[in-house]
Coordinates of C-alpha atoms in Angstrom, one line a residue:
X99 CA 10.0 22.3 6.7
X100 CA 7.8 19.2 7.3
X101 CA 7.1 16.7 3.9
X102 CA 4.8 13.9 4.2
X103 CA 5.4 11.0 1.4
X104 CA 2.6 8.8 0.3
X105 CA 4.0 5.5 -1.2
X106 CA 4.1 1.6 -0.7
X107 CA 6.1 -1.6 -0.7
X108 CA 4.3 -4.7 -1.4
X109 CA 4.8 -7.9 -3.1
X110 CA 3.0 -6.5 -6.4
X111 CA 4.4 -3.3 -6.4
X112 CA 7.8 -4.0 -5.6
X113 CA 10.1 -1.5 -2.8
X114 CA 11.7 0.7 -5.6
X115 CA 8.9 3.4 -4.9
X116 CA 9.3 3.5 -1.4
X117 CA 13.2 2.9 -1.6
X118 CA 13.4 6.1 -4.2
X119 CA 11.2 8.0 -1.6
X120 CA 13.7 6.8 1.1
X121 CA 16.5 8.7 -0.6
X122 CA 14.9 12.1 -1.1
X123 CA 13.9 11.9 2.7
X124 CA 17.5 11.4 3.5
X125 CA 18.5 14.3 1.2
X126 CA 15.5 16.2 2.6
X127 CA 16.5 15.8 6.0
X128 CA 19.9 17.5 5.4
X129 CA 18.7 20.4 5.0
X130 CA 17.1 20.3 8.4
X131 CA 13.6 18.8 7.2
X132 CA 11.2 16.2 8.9
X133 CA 9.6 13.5 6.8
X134 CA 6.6 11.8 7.5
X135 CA 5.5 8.4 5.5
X136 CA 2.0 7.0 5.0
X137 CA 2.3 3.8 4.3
X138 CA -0.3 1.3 4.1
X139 CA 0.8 -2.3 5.8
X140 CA 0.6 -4.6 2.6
X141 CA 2.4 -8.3 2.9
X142 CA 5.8 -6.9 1.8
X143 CA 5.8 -3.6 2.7
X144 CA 9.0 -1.7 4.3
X145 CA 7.5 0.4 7.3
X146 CA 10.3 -1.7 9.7
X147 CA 12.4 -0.3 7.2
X148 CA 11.7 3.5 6.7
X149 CA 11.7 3.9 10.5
X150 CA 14.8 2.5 11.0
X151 CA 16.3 5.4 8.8
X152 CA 14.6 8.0 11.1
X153 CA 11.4 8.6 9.7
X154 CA 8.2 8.8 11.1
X155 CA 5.6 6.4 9.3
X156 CA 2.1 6.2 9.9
X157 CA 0.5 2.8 8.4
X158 CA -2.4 2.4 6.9
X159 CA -4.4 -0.7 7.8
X160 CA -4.1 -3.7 5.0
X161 CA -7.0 -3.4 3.1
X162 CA -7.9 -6.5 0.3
X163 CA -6.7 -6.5 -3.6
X164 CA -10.5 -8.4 -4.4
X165 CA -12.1 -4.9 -4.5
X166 CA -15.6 -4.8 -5.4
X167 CA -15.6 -3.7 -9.2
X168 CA -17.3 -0.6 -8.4
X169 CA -14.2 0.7 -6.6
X170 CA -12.3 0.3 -10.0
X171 CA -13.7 2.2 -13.1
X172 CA -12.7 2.2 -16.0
X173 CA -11.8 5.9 -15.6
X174 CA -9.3 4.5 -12.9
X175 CA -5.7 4.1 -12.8
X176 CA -4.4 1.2 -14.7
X177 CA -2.6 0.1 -10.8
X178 CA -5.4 0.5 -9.2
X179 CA -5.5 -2.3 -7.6
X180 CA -2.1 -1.8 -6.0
X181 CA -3.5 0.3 -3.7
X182 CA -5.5 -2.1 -1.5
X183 CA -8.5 0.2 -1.3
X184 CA -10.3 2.8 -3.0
X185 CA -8.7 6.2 -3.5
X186 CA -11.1 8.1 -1.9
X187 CA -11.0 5.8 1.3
X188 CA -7.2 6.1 1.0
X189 CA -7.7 10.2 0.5
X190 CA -9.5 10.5 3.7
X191 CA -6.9 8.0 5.4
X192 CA -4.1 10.1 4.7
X193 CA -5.7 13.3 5.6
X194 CA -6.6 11.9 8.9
X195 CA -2.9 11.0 9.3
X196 CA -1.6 14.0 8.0
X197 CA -4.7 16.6 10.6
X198 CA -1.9 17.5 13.4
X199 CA 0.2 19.8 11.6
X200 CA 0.6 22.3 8.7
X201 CA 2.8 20.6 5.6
X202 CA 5.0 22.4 3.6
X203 CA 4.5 19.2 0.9
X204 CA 3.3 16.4 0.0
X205 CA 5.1 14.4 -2.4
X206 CA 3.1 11.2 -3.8
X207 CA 5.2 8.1 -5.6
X208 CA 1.9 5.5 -6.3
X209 CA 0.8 4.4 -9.9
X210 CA -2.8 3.6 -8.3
X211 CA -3.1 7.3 -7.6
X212 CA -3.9 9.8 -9.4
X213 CA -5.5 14.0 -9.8
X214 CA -8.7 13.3 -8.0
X215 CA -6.4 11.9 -5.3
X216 CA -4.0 14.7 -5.1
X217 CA -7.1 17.2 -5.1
X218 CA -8.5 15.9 -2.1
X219 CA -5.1 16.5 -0.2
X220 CA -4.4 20.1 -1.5
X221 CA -5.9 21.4 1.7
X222 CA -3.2 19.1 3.9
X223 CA -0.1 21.2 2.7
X224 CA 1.2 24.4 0.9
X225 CA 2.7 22.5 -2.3
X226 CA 2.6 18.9 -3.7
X227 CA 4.8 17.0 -5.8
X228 CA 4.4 13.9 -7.5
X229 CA 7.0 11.2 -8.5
X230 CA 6.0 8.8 -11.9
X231 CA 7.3 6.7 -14.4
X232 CA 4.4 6.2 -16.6
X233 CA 3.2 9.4 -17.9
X234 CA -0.7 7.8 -18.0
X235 CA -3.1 9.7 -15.8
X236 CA -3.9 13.2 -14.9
X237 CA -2.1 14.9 -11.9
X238 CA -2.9 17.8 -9.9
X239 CA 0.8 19.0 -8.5
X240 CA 3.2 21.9 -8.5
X241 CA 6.2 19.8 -9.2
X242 CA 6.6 16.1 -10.9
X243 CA 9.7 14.1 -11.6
X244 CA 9.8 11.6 -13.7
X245 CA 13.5 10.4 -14.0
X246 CA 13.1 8.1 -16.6
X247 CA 15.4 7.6 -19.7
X248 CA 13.6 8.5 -23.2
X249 CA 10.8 10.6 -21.3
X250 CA 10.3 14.1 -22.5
X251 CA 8.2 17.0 -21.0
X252 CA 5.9 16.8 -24.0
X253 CA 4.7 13.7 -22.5
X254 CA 3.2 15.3 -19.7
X255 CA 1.8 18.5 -21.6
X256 CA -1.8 16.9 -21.6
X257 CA -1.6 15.6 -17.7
X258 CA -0.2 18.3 -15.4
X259 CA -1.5 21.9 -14.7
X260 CA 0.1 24.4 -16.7
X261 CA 2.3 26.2 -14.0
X262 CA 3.9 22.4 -13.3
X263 CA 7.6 22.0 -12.8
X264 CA 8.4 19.6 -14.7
X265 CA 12.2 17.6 -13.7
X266 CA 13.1 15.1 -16.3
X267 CA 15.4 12.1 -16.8
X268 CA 18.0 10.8 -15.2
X269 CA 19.7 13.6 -14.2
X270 CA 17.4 14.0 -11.3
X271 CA 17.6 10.1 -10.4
X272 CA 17.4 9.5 -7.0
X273 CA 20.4 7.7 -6.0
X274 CA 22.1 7.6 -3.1
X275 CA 25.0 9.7 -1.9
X276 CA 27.7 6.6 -1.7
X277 CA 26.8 6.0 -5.4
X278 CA 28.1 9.9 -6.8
X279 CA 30.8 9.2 -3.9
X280 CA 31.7 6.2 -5.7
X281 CA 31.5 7.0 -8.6
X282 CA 35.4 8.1 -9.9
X283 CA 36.5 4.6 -8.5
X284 CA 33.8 2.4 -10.1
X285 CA 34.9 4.4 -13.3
X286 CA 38.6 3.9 -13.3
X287 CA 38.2 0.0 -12.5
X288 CA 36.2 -0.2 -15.6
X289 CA 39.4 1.4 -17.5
X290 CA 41.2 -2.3 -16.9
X291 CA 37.9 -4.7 -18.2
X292 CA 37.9 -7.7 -15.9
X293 CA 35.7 -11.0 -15.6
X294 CA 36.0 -12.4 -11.8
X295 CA 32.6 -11.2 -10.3
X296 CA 28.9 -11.3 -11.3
X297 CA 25.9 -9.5 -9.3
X298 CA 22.8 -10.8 -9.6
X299 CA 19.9 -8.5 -8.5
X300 CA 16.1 -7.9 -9.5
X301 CA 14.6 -5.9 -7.5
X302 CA 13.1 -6.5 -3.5
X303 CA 10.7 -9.0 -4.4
X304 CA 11.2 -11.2 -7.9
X305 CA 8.2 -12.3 -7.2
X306 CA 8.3 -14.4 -10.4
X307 CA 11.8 -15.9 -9.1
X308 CA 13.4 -14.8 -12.4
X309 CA 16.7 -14.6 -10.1
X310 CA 16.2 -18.5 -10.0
X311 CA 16.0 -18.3 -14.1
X312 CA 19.1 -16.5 -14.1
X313 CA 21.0 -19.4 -11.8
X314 CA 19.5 -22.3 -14.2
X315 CA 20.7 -20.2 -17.2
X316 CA 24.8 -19.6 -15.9
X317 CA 24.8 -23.3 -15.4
X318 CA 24.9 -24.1 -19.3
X319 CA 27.2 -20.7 -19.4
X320 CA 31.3 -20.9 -19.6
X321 CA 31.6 -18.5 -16.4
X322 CA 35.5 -18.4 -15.7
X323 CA 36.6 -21.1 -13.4
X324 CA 37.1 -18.7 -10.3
X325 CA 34.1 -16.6 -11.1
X326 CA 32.2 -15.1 -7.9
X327 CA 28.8 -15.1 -8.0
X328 CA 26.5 -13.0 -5.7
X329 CA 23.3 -12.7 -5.8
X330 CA 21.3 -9.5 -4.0
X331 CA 17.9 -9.9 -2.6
X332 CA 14.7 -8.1 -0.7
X333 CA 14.3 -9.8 3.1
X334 CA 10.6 -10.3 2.1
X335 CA 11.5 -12.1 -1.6
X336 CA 9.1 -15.2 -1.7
X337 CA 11.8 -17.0 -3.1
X338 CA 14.4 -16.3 -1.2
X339 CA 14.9 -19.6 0.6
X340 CA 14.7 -21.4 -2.8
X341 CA 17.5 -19.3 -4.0
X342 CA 20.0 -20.1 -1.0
X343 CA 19.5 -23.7 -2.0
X344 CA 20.1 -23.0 -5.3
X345 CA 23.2 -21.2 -5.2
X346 CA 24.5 -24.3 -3.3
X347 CA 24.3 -26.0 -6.1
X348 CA 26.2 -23.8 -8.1
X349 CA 29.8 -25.0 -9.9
X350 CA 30.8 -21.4 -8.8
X351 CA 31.1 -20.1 -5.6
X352 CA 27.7 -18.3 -4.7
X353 CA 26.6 -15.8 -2.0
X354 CA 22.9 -15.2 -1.7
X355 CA 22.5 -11.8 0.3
X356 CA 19.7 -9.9 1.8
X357 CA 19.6 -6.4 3.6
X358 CA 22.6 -5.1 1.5
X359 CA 23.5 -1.7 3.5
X360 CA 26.3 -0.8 0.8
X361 CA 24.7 -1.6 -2.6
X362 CA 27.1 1.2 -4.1
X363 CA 30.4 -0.6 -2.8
X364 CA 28.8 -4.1 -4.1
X365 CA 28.3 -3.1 -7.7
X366 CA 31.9 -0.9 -7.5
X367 CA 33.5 -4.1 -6.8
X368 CA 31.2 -6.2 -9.7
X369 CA 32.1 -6.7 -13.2
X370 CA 29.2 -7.4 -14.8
X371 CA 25.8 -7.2 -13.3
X372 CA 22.4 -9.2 -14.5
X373 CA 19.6 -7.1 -13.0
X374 CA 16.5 -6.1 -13.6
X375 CA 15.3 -2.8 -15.8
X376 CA 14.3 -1.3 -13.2
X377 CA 15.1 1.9 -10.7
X378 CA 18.3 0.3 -9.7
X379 CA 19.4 1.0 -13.7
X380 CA 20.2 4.4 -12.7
X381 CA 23.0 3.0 -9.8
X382 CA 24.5 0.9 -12.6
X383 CA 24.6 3.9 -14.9
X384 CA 26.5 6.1 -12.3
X385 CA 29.1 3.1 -11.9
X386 CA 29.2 2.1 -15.4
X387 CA 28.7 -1.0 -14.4
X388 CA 28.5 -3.4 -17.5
X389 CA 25.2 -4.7 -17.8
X390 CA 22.8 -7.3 -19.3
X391 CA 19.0 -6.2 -18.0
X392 CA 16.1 -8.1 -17.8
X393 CA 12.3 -6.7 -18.0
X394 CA 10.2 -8.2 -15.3
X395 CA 7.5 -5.5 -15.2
X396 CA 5.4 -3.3 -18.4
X397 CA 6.7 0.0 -17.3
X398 CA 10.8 -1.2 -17.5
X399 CA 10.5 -1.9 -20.9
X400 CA 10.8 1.8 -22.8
X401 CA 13.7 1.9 -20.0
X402 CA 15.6 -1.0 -21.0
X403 CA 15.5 -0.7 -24.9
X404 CA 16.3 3.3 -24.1
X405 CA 19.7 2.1 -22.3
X406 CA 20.3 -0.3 -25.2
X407 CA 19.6 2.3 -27.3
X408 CA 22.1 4.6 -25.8
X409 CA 25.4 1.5 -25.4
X410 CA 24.5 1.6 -21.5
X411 CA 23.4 -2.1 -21.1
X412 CA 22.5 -5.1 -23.1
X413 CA 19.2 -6.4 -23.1
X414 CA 17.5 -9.9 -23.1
X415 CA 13.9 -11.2 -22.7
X416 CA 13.6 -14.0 -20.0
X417 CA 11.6 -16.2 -22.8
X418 CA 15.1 -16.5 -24.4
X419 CA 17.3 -16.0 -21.2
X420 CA 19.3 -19.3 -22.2
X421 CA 20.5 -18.8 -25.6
X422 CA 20.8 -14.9 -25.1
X423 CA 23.1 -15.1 -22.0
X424 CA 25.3 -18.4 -23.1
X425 CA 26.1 -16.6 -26.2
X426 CA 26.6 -13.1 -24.2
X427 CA 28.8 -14.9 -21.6
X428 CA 31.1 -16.7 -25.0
X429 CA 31.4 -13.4 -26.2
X430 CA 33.2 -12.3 -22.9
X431 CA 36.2 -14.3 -23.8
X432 CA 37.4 -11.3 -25.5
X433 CA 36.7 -9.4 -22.0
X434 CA 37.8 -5.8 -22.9
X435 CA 36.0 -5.1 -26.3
X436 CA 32.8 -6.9 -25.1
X437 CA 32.7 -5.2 -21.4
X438 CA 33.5 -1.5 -22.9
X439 CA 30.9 -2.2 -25.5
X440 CA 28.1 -2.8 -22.6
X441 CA 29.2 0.2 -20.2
X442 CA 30.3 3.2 -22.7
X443 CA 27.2 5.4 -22.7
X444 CA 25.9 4.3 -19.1
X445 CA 28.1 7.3 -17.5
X446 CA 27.1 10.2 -19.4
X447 CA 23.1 9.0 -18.1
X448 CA 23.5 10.1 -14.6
X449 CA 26.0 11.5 -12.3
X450 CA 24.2 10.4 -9.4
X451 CA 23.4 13.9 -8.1
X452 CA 19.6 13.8 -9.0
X453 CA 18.7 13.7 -5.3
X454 CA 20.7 16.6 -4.4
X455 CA 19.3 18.7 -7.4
X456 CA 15.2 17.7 -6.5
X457 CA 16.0 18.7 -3.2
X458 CA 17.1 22.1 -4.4
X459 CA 14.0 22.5 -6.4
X460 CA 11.8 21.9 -3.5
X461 CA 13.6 24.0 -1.1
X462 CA 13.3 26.7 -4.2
X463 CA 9.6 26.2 -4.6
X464 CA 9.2 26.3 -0.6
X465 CA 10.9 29.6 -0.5
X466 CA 8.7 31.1 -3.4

């Protein structure tokens, strides 16, 4: 089976797309698959990245995000932008990487795309899919996942053809293997509620540095005294540098890390995580890792007040970051009542199989 994946990493978008794409490639390729990514070469992107797991990538050239305003319509994608170019340039781009053989699918993660996209490639391959999180433009697909906490198939009803497979929520999250592997250990730590480490992640890029928010909020915070801070990052993070400085600076001991290989160990091994409401909400959830999240972008907000909503995390608004997180850290002087209050619904969310059980439903659909 041969599956091309359209997607991009870029300092606007963020890497969770192509990051999520990464892991279904993985899974893909287990069951004897060969992946192929089209990626187009925006300042951030992760091509070095997907073709050091073993994939194939062919970029796209870096197009400019000052398009003419006849290449965005008001018919158009709300992201359109993100996509550097016009979608019917980026149409016949793909297709032209995609000419030298037959493909069994084509599965598309990109809020700038959208149905007349996805028409135009129909002839590339036997069966498309498409991956979304917003639920806000037509599709033209055989199979669409949306793994998204408070999402329904209803939602969808109006937007996909009528023979769709629809997977929904996070029981089809795509999370890495380590994470379900890890799971039963992560679990039982939680059973003993401890205070000695706090992880620090939002997302590849923070482009917004609200990472460096987060440091200049713990400072007026009553962290315990041997407290371990450490603090994730993406390699291309325009802030990054800033943040090492920083976390010099910290009265706790501070660790500023990029290129984490074993993100699932990290957060085991946390106990209490600040992160963004992002994909990476879904990891957490596995691990019932306690957690207070943070949203950074539009679409992570009906995420974030879903997990509230459902005891998995507590969440606070960066315009209010201070007060919210001194009074949440006070609180965690009585450790086990707060802690079990922040993590008790976050392991019934996801199991961490989701990537194991798409897989199944494309090698079902390929077989069909």
């Amino acid at each position: 089976m041969i599956v091309a994946f359209r997607t991009d990493a870029s300092l606007d978008i963020g890497t969770g797309h192509v990051m999520r794409c990464l892991t279904l490639a993985d899974a893909l390729r287990e069951r004897g698959a060969a992946c192929r990514f089209i990626c187009r070469a925006h300042p951030g992107n992760l091509i070095d990245l997907v073709r050091d797991r073993g994939h194939t990538v062919v970029d796209l050239p870096a197009a400019s995000y000052d398009l003419p305003p006849a290449s965005v319509t008001a018919s158009a994608p709300a992201h359109a932008r993100w996509l550097g170019t016009d979608w019917a340039t980026d149409a016949r781009q793909t297709a032209n990487a995609l000419a030298d053989a037959p493909f069994d699918w084509i599965i598309v993660d990109h809020y700038a795309l959208d149905a007349r996209w996805e028409h135009l490639l129909r002839p590339a391959c036997q069966r498309l899919m498409v991956i979304d999180d917003l639920a806000d433009r037509p599709h033209d697909c055989d199979l669409l996942l949306d793994q998204n906490l408070g999402r329904n198939a209803g939602d969808y009803a109006s937007q996909v053809p009528r023979d769709c497979t629809l997977l929904i929520g996070p029981r089809y999250a795509l999370l890495r293997p380590e994470f379900a592997a890890l799971r039963a250990q992560s679990l039982a730590r939680r059973e003993k509620p401890q205070f000695k480490r706090l992880l620090i992640t939002m997302g590849g890029v923070d482009k917004d540095n609200a990472t460096g928010q987060v440091l200049d909020a713990l400072k007026d915070c009553a962290l315990p005294a041997g407290c371990e801070i450490t603090v994730v990052m993406g390699p291309h993070a325009p802030w990054l540098e800033k943040i090492k400085a920083q976390g010099h600076g910290m009265p706790w001991s501070t660790t500023v890390l990029t290129n984490v290989a074993d993100m699932a160990r990290l957060m085991t091994e946390s106990d209490l995580v600040i992160g963004a409401a992002g994909s990476s909400s879904w990891e957490r959830c596995c691990l019932a890792l306690p957690s207070m999240i943070l949203v950074l972008a539009d679409n992570q907000r009906v995420i974030a007040h879903a997990l509230q909503a459902n005891g998995a995390a507590r969440l606070a608004e960066l315009s209010t970051l201070r007060r919210e997180l001194s009074a949440f850290i006070q609180e965690l002087t009585s450790i086990e009542a707060t802690l079990t209050n922040v993590r008790t619904g976050a392991p019934a969310i996801t199991d961490g199989l989701g990537a194991l059980r798409v897989t199944a439903q494309i090698m079902e659909q390929r077989c069909q």
